[in-house]
Coordinates of C-alpha atoms and ligand atoms in Angstrom, one line a residue:
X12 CA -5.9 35.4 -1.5
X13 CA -8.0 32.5 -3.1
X14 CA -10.6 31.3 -1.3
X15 CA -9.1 27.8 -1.2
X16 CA -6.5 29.3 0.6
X17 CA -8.1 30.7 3.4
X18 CA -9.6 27.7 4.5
X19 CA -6.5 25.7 4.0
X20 CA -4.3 26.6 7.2
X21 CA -1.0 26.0 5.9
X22 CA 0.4 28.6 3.5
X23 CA 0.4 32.6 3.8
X24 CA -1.2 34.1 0.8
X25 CA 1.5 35.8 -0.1
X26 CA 3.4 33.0 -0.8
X27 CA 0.4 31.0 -2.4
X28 CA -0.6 34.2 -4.9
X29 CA 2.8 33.3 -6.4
X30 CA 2.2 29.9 -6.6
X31 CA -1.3 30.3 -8.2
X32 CA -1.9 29.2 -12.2
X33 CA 1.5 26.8 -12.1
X34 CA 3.0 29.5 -10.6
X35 CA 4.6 26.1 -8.1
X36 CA 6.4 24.2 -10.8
X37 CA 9.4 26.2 -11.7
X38 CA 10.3 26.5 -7.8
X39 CA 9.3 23.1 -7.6
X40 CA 11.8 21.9 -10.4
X41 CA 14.1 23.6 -8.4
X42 CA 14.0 23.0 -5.4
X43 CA 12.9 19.1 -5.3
X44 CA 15.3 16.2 -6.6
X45 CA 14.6 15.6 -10.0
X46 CA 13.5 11.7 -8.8
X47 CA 10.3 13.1 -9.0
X48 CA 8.3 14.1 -12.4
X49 CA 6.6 17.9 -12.0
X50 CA 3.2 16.9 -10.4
X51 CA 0.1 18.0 -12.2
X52 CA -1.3 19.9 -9.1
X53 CA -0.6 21.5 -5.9
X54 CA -3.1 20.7 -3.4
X55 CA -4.0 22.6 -0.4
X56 CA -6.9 20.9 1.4
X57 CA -9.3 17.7 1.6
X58 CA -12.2 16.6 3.2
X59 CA -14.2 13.4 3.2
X60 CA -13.3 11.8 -0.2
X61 CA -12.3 15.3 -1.7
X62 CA -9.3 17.5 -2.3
X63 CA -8.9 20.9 -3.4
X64 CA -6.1 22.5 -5.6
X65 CA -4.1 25.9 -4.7
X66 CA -6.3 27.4 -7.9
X67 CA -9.3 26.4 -5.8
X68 CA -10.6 23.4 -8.0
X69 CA -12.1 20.6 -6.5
X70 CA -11.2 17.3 -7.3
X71 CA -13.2 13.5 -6.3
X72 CA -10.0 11.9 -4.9
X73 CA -10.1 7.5 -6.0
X74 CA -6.3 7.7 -5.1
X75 CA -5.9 8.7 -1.9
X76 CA -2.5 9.3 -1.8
X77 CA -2.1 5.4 -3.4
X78 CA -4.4 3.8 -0.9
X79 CA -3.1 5.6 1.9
X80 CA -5.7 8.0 3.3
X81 CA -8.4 5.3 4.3
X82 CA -10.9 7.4 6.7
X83 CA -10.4 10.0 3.6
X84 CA -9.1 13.7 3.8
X85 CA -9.7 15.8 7.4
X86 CA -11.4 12.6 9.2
X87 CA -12.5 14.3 12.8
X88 CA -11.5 10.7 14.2
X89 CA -7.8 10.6 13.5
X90 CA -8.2 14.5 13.4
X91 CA -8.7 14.1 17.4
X92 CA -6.9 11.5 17.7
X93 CA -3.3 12.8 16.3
X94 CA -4.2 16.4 17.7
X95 CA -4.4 14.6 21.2
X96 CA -1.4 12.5 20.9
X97 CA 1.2 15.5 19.6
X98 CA -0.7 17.6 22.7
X99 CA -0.1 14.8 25.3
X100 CA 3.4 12.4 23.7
X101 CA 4.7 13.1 20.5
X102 CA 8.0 10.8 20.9
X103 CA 9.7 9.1 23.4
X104 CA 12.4 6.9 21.8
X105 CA 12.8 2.9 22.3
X106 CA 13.8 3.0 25.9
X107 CA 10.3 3.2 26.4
X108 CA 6.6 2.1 25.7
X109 CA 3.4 4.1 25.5
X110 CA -0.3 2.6 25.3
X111 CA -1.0 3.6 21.7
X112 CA 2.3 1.5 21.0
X113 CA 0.8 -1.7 22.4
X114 CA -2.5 -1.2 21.9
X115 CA -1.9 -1.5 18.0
X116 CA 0.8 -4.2 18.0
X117 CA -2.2 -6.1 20.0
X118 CA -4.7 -4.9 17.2
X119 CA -2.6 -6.2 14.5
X120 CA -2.2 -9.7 16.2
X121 CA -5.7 -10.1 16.0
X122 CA -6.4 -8.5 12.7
X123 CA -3.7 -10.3 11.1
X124 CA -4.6 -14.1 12.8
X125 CA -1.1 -13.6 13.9
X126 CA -2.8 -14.2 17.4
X127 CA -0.7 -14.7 20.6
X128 CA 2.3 -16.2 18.6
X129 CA 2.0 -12.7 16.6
X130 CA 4.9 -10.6 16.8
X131 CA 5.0 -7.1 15.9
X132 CA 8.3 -4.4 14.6
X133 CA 7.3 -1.1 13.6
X134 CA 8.9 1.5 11.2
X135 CA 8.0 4.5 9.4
X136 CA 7.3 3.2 5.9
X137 CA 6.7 0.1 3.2
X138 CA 10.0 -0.4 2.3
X139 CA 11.1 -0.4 5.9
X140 CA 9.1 -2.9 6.9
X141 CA 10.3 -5.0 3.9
X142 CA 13.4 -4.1 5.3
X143 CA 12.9 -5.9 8.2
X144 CA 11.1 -9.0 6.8
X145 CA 14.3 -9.2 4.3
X146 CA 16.3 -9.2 7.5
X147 CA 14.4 -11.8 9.1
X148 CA 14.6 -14.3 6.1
X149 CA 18.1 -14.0 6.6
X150 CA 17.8 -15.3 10.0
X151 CA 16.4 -18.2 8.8
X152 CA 19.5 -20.2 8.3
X153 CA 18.6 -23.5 8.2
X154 CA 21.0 -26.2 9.0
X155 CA 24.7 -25.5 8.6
X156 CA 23.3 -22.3 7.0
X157 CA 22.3 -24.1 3.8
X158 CA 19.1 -21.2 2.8
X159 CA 20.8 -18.7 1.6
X160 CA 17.7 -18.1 -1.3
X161 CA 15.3 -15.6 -1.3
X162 CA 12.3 -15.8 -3.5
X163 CA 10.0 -12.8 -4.4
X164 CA 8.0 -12.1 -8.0
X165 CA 8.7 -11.1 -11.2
X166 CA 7.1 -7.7 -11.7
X167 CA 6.3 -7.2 -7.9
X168 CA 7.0 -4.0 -6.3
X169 CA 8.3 -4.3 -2.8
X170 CA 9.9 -0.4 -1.8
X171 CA 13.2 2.0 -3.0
X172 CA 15.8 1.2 -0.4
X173 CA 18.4 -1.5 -1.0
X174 CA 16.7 -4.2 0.2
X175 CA 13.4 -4.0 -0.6
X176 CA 14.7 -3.0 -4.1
X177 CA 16.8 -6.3 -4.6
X178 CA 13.1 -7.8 -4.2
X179 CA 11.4 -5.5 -6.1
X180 CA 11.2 -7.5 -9.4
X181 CA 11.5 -4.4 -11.6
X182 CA 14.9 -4.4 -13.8
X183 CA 14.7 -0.8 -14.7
X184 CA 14.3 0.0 -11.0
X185 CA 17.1 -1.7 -9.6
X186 CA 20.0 -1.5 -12.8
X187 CA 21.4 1.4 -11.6
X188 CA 21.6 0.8 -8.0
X189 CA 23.5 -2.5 -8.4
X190 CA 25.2 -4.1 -6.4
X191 CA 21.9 -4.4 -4.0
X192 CA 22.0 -7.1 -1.6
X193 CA 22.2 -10.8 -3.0
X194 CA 21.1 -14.1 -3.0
X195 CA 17.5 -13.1 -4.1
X196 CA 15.6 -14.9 -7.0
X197 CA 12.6 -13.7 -9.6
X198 CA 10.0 -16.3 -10.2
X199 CA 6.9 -16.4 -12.1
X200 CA 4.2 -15.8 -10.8
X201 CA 2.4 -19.3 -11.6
X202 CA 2.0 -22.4 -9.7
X203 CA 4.8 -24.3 -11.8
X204 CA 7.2 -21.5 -11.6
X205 CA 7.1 -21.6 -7.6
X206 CA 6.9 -25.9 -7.7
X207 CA 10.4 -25.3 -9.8
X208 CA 12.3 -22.7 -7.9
X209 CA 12.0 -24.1 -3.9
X210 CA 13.9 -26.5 -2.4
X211 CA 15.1 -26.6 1.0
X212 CA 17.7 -24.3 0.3
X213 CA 14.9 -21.0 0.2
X214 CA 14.8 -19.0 3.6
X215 CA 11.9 -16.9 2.3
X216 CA 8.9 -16.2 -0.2
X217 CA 7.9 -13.1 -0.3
X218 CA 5.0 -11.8 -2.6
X219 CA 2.7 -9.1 -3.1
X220 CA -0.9 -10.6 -3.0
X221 CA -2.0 -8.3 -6.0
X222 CA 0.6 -6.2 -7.6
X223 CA -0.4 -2.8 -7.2
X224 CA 2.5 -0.9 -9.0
X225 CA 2.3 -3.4 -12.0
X226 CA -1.0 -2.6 -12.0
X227 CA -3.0 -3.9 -10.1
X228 CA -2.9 -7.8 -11.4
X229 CA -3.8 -10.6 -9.5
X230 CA -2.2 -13.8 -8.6
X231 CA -3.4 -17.1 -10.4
X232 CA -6.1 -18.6 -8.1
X233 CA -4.7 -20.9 -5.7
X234 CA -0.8 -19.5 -6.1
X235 CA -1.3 -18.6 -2.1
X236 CA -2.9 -21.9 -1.2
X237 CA 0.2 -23.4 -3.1
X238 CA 2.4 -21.2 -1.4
X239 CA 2.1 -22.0 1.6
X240 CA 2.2 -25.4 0.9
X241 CA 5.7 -25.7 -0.5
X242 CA 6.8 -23.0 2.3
X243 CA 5.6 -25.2 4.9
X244 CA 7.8 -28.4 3.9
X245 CA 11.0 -26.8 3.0
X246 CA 10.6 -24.6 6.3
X247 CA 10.6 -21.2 4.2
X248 CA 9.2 -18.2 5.4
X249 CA 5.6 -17.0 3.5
X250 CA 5.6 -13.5 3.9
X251 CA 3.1 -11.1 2.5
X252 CA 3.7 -7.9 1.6
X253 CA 0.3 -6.2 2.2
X254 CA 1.9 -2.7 2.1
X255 CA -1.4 -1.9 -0.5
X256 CA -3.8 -4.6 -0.1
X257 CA -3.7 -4.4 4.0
X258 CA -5.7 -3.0 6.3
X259 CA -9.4 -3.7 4.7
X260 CA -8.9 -2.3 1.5
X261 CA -9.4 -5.4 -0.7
X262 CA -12.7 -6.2 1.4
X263 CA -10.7 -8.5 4.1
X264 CA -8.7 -7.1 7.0
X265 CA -5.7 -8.9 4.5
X266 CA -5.9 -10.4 0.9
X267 CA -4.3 -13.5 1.9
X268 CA -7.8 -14.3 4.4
X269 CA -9.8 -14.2 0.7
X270 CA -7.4 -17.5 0.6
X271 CA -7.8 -19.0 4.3
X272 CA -4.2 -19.3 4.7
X273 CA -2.1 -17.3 7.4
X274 CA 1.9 -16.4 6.4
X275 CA 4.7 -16.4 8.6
X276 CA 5.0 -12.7 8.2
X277 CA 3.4 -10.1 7.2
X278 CA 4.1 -6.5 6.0
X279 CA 1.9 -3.5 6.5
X280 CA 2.0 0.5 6.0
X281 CA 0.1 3.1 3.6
X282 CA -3.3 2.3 5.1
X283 CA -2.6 1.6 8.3
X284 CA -2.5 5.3 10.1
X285 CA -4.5 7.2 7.6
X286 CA -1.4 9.5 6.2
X287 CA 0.7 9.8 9.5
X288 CA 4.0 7.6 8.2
X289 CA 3.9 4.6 10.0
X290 CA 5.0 0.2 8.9
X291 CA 4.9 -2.6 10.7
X292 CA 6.2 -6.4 10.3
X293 CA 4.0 -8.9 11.6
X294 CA 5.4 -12.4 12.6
X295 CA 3.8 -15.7 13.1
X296 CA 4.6 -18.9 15.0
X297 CA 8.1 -19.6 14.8
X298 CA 9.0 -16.5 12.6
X299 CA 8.4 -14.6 15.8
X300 CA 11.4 -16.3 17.8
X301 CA 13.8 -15.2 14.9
X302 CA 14.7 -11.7 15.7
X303 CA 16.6 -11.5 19.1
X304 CA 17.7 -7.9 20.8
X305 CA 19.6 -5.6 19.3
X306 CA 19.5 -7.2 15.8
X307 CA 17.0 -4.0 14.8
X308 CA 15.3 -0.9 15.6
X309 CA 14.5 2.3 14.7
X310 CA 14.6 5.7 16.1
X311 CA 10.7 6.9 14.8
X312 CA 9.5 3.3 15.1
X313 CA 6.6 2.8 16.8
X314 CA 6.5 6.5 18.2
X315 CA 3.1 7.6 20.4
X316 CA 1.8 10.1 17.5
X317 CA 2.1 7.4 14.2
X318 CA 0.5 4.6 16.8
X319 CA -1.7 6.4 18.1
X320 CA -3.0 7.4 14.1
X321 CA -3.1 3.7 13.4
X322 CA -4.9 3.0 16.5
X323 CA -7.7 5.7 15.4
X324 CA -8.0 4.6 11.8
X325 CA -8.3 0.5 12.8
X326 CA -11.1 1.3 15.2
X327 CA -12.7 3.7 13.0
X328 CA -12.7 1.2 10.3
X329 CA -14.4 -1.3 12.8
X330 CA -17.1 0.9 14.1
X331 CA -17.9 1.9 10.3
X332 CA -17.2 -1.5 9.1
X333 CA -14.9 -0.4 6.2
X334 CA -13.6 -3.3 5.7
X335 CA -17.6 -4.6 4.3
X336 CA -18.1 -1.0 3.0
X337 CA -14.9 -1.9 0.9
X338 CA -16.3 -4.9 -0.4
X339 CA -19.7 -4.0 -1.2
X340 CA -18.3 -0.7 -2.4
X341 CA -15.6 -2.5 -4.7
X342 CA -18.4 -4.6 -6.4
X343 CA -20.4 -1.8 -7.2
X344 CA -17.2 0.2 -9.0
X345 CA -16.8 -3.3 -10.9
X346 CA -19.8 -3.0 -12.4
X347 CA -19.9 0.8 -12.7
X348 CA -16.7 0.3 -14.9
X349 CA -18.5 -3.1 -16.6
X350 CA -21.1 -0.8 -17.8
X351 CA -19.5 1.8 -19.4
X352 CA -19.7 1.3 -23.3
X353 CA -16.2 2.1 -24.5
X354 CA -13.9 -0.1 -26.4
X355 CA -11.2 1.8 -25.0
X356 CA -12.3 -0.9 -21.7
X357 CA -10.5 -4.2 -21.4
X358 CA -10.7 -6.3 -18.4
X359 CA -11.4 -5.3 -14.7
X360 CA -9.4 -6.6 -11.8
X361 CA -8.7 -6.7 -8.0
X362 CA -10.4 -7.1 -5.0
X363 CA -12.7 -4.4 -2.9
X364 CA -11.5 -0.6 -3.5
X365 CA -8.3 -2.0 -5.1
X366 CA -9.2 -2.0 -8.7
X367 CA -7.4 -2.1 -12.3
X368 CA -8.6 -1.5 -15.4
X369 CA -7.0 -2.9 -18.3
X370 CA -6.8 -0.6 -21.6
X371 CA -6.8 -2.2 -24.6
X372 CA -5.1 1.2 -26.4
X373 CA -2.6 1.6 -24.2
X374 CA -3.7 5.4 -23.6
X375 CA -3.6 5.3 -19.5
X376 CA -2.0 8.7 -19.2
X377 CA -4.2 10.3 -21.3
X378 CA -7.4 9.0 -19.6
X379 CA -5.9 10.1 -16.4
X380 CA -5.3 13.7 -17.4
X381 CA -8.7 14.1 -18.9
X382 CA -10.0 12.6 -16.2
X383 CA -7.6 15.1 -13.8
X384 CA -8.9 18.2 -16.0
X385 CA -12.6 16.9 -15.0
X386 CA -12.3 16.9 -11.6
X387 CA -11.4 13.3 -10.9
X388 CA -8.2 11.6 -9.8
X389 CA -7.4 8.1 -11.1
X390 CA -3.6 7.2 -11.1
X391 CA -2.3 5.1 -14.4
X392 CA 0.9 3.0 -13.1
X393 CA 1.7 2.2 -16.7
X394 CA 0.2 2.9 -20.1
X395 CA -1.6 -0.1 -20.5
X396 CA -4.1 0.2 -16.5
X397 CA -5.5 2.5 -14.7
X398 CA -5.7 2.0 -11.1
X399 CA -8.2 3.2 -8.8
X400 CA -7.6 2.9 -4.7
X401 CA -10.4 5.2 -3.5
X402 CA -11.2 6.0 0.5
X403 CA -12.3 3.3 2.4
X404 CA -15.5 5.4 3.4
X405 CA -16.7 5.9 0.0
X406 CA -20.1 5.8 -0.6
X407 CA -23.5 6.2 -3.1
X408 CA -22.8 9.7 -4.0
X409 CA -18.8 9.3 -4.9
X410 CA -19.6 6.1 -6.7
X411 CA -22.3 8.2 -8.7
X412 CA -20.0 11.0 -9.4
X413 CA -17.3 8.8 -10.0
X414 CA -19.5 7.4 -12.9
X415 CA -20.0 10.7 -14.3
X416 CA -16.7 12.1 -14.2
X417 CA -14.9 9.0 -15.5
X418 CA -17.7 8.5 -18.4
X419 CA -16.8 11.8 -19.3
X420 CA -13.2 11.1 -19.2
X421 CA -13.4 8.3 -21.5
X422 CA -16.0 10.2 -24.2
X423 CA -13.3 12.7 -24.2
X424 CA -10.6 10.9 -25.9
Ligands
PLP16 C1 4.0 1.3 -1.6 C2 4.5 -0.1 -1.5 C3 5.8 -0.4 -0.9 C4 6.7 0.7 -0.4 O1 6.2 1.5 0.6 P1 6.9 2.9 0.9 O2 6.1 3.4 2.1 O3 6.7 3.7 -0.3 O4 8.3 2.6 1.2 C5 6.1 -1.7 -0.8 N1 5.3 -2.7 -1.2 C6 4.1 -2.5 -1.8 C7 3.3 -3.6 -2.2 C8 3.7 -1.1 -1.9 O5 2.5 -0.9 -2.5

């Protein structure tokens, strides 16, 4: 047995010695819908801002599981937390409450600015809380039911499931799936796009405050200022789908507070609970009186163990102030990337630890598998960008090791 192994908790090692030197990707071709591509590692363990692979090679993790693990790999504060919570209440379906449950819608009403008015419906992923904020556009009638538009982004990615594919603005994701549910319009992502396309006839805006899967590319400055704006008079819902950007990781609690504007709703996940599956739809104001009982719910929703997760990662970002660490943290990557001396460099975007680089050789894939072979994982979401979502908790010695690796990377090709 490798030594990885032992320490990993989770697999015999007679099962693992078969599954050593790609020993995993034939039974993995067979055994896993082909939806997914072969992954270029199996990994058995993590700690702090680290994982390790079943062949025992360490790897500096500025993914984390696509800006998901925020308190990192093995954190002893959700560790406790989630151990606690499966010991004490696991699940207890919608006929009734627990603590954690209230104690984090209450935490995102505050975080959000959502406040008192605030509203909170939990599911189990992204897409299901898009899900639920497609659902409540649609209860925005107007009169005589005249908004029967939705709005969302070219080039936005908003989740796989029906719905939150019909606003995913990706052709190539959605053709075969068709018919997905109608009525929703692409728009540009520009000022005079969005002045064009609403009218009183729109029940809902949705957009994705930087667009992570595209890339990480950012909105034109003042697009959310404008947004809300034009939402406002033609009663419209704003809602945000913060699935990536949420819960501190572009150095705000949520991007749209870089803007000083609050939605109507708001959607949140990956983040939120540190790797325990957990979404959430946040309402405002008047969006909160939409929903009425039995119009939605879900079985895992909301369940003791995912809250209790969220609950332990929002106050350990709090007490560690990750949501500053993330800031600070993002400007110093910015200019870590700045500096490097490579032509293969092209421009540098996002906000705190949610960064994109733009190639100007279109060689994403190969940077990130040299970069993979040196020990450090950076995720390329198309040819042209690389996109780096490290842990929340990084700090001097990952940002100087990230520097090293990724130099290295980039000299290599
Ligand atoms: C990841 C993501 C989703 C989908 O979330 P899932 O949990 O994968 O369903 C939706 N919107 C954005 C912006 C995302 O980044």
């Amino acid at each position: 047995m490798s030594e990885a192994l032992n320490g990993s908790g989770t697999t015999t090692g007679e099962v693992a010695g078969a599954w050593l030197d790609g020993g995993w990707k034939a039974p993995f071709g067979d055994a896993i819908m082909r939806t997914l591509a072969t992954p270029k590692r199996m990994l058995v363990r993590g700690e702090g801002c680290r994982v390790w692979d079943v062949d025992g090679n360490e790897y500096l993790d500025f993914l984390a599981g696509i800006a998901v693990n925020a308190l990192g790999h093995g954190h002893p504060a959700l560790v406790e937390a989630v151990s606690a919570q499966v010991a004490t209440l696991a699940h207890v379906s919608n006929y009734f409450s627990t603590p954690s449950q209230l104690q984090l819608a209450q935490r995102l009403r505050e975080i959000t600015g959502a406040g008192e008015r605030g509203r909170v419906l939990f599911g189990n992923s992204g897409a299901e809380a898009n899900e639920a904020a497609f659902k409540l556009a649609r209860l925005n009638k107007g009169q005589h039911g005249r908004k029967t538009r939705v709005l969302a982004l070219h080039n936005a990615f908003h989740g796989r499931t029906m719905g939150s594919l019909a606003l995913t603005g990706k052709p190539p994701m959605r053709e075969a799936f068709e018919p997905l549910p109608g009525g929703v319009e692409h728009i540009d992502s520009t000022i005079e796009a969005l002045e064009a396309a609403i009218d009183d006839r729109v029940a809902a805006l949705f957009v994705e405050p930087i667009k992570g899967e595209a890339g990480v590319l950012d909105l034109p400055e003042g697009f959310l200022r404008r947004a809300r704006e034009l939402t406002e008079q033609h009663h419209a819902l704003l809602i945000i789908d913060e699935i990536q950007t949420g819960v501190g990781r572009t150095g705000r609690w949520f991007a749209y507070q870089h803007e000083g504007i609050l939605p109507d709703a708001v959607t949140v996940a990956k983040g939120m609970a540190g790797g325990v599956p957990i979404g959430a739809l946040v309402t405002f104001g008047w969006a909160s009186d939409l929903f009425t009982q039995g119009q939605h719910g879900s079985t895992f929703g909301g369940n003791p163990l995912a809250t209790a997760a969220g609950n332990a990662v929002l106050a350990e970002i709090e007490r560690s102030d990750l949501v500053g660490n993330a800031a600070r943290r993002g400007e110093e990557l910015k200019q870590i990337i700045r500096s490097f001396d490579s032509p293969l460099i092209g421009d540098v975007r996002g906000h705190g630890l949610l960064i994109g680089i733009g190639l100007t050789d279109g060689e994403a894939h190969r940077l990130s598998d040299a970069a993979l072979a040196g020990g450090l994982i950076v995720n390329a979401p198309n040819e042209s960008s690389i996109r780096l979502a490290p842990p929340l908790i990084v700090g001097d010695a990952e940002l100087a090791e990230f520097r090293d690796r990724f130099g290295r990377a980039l000299a290599s090709l």
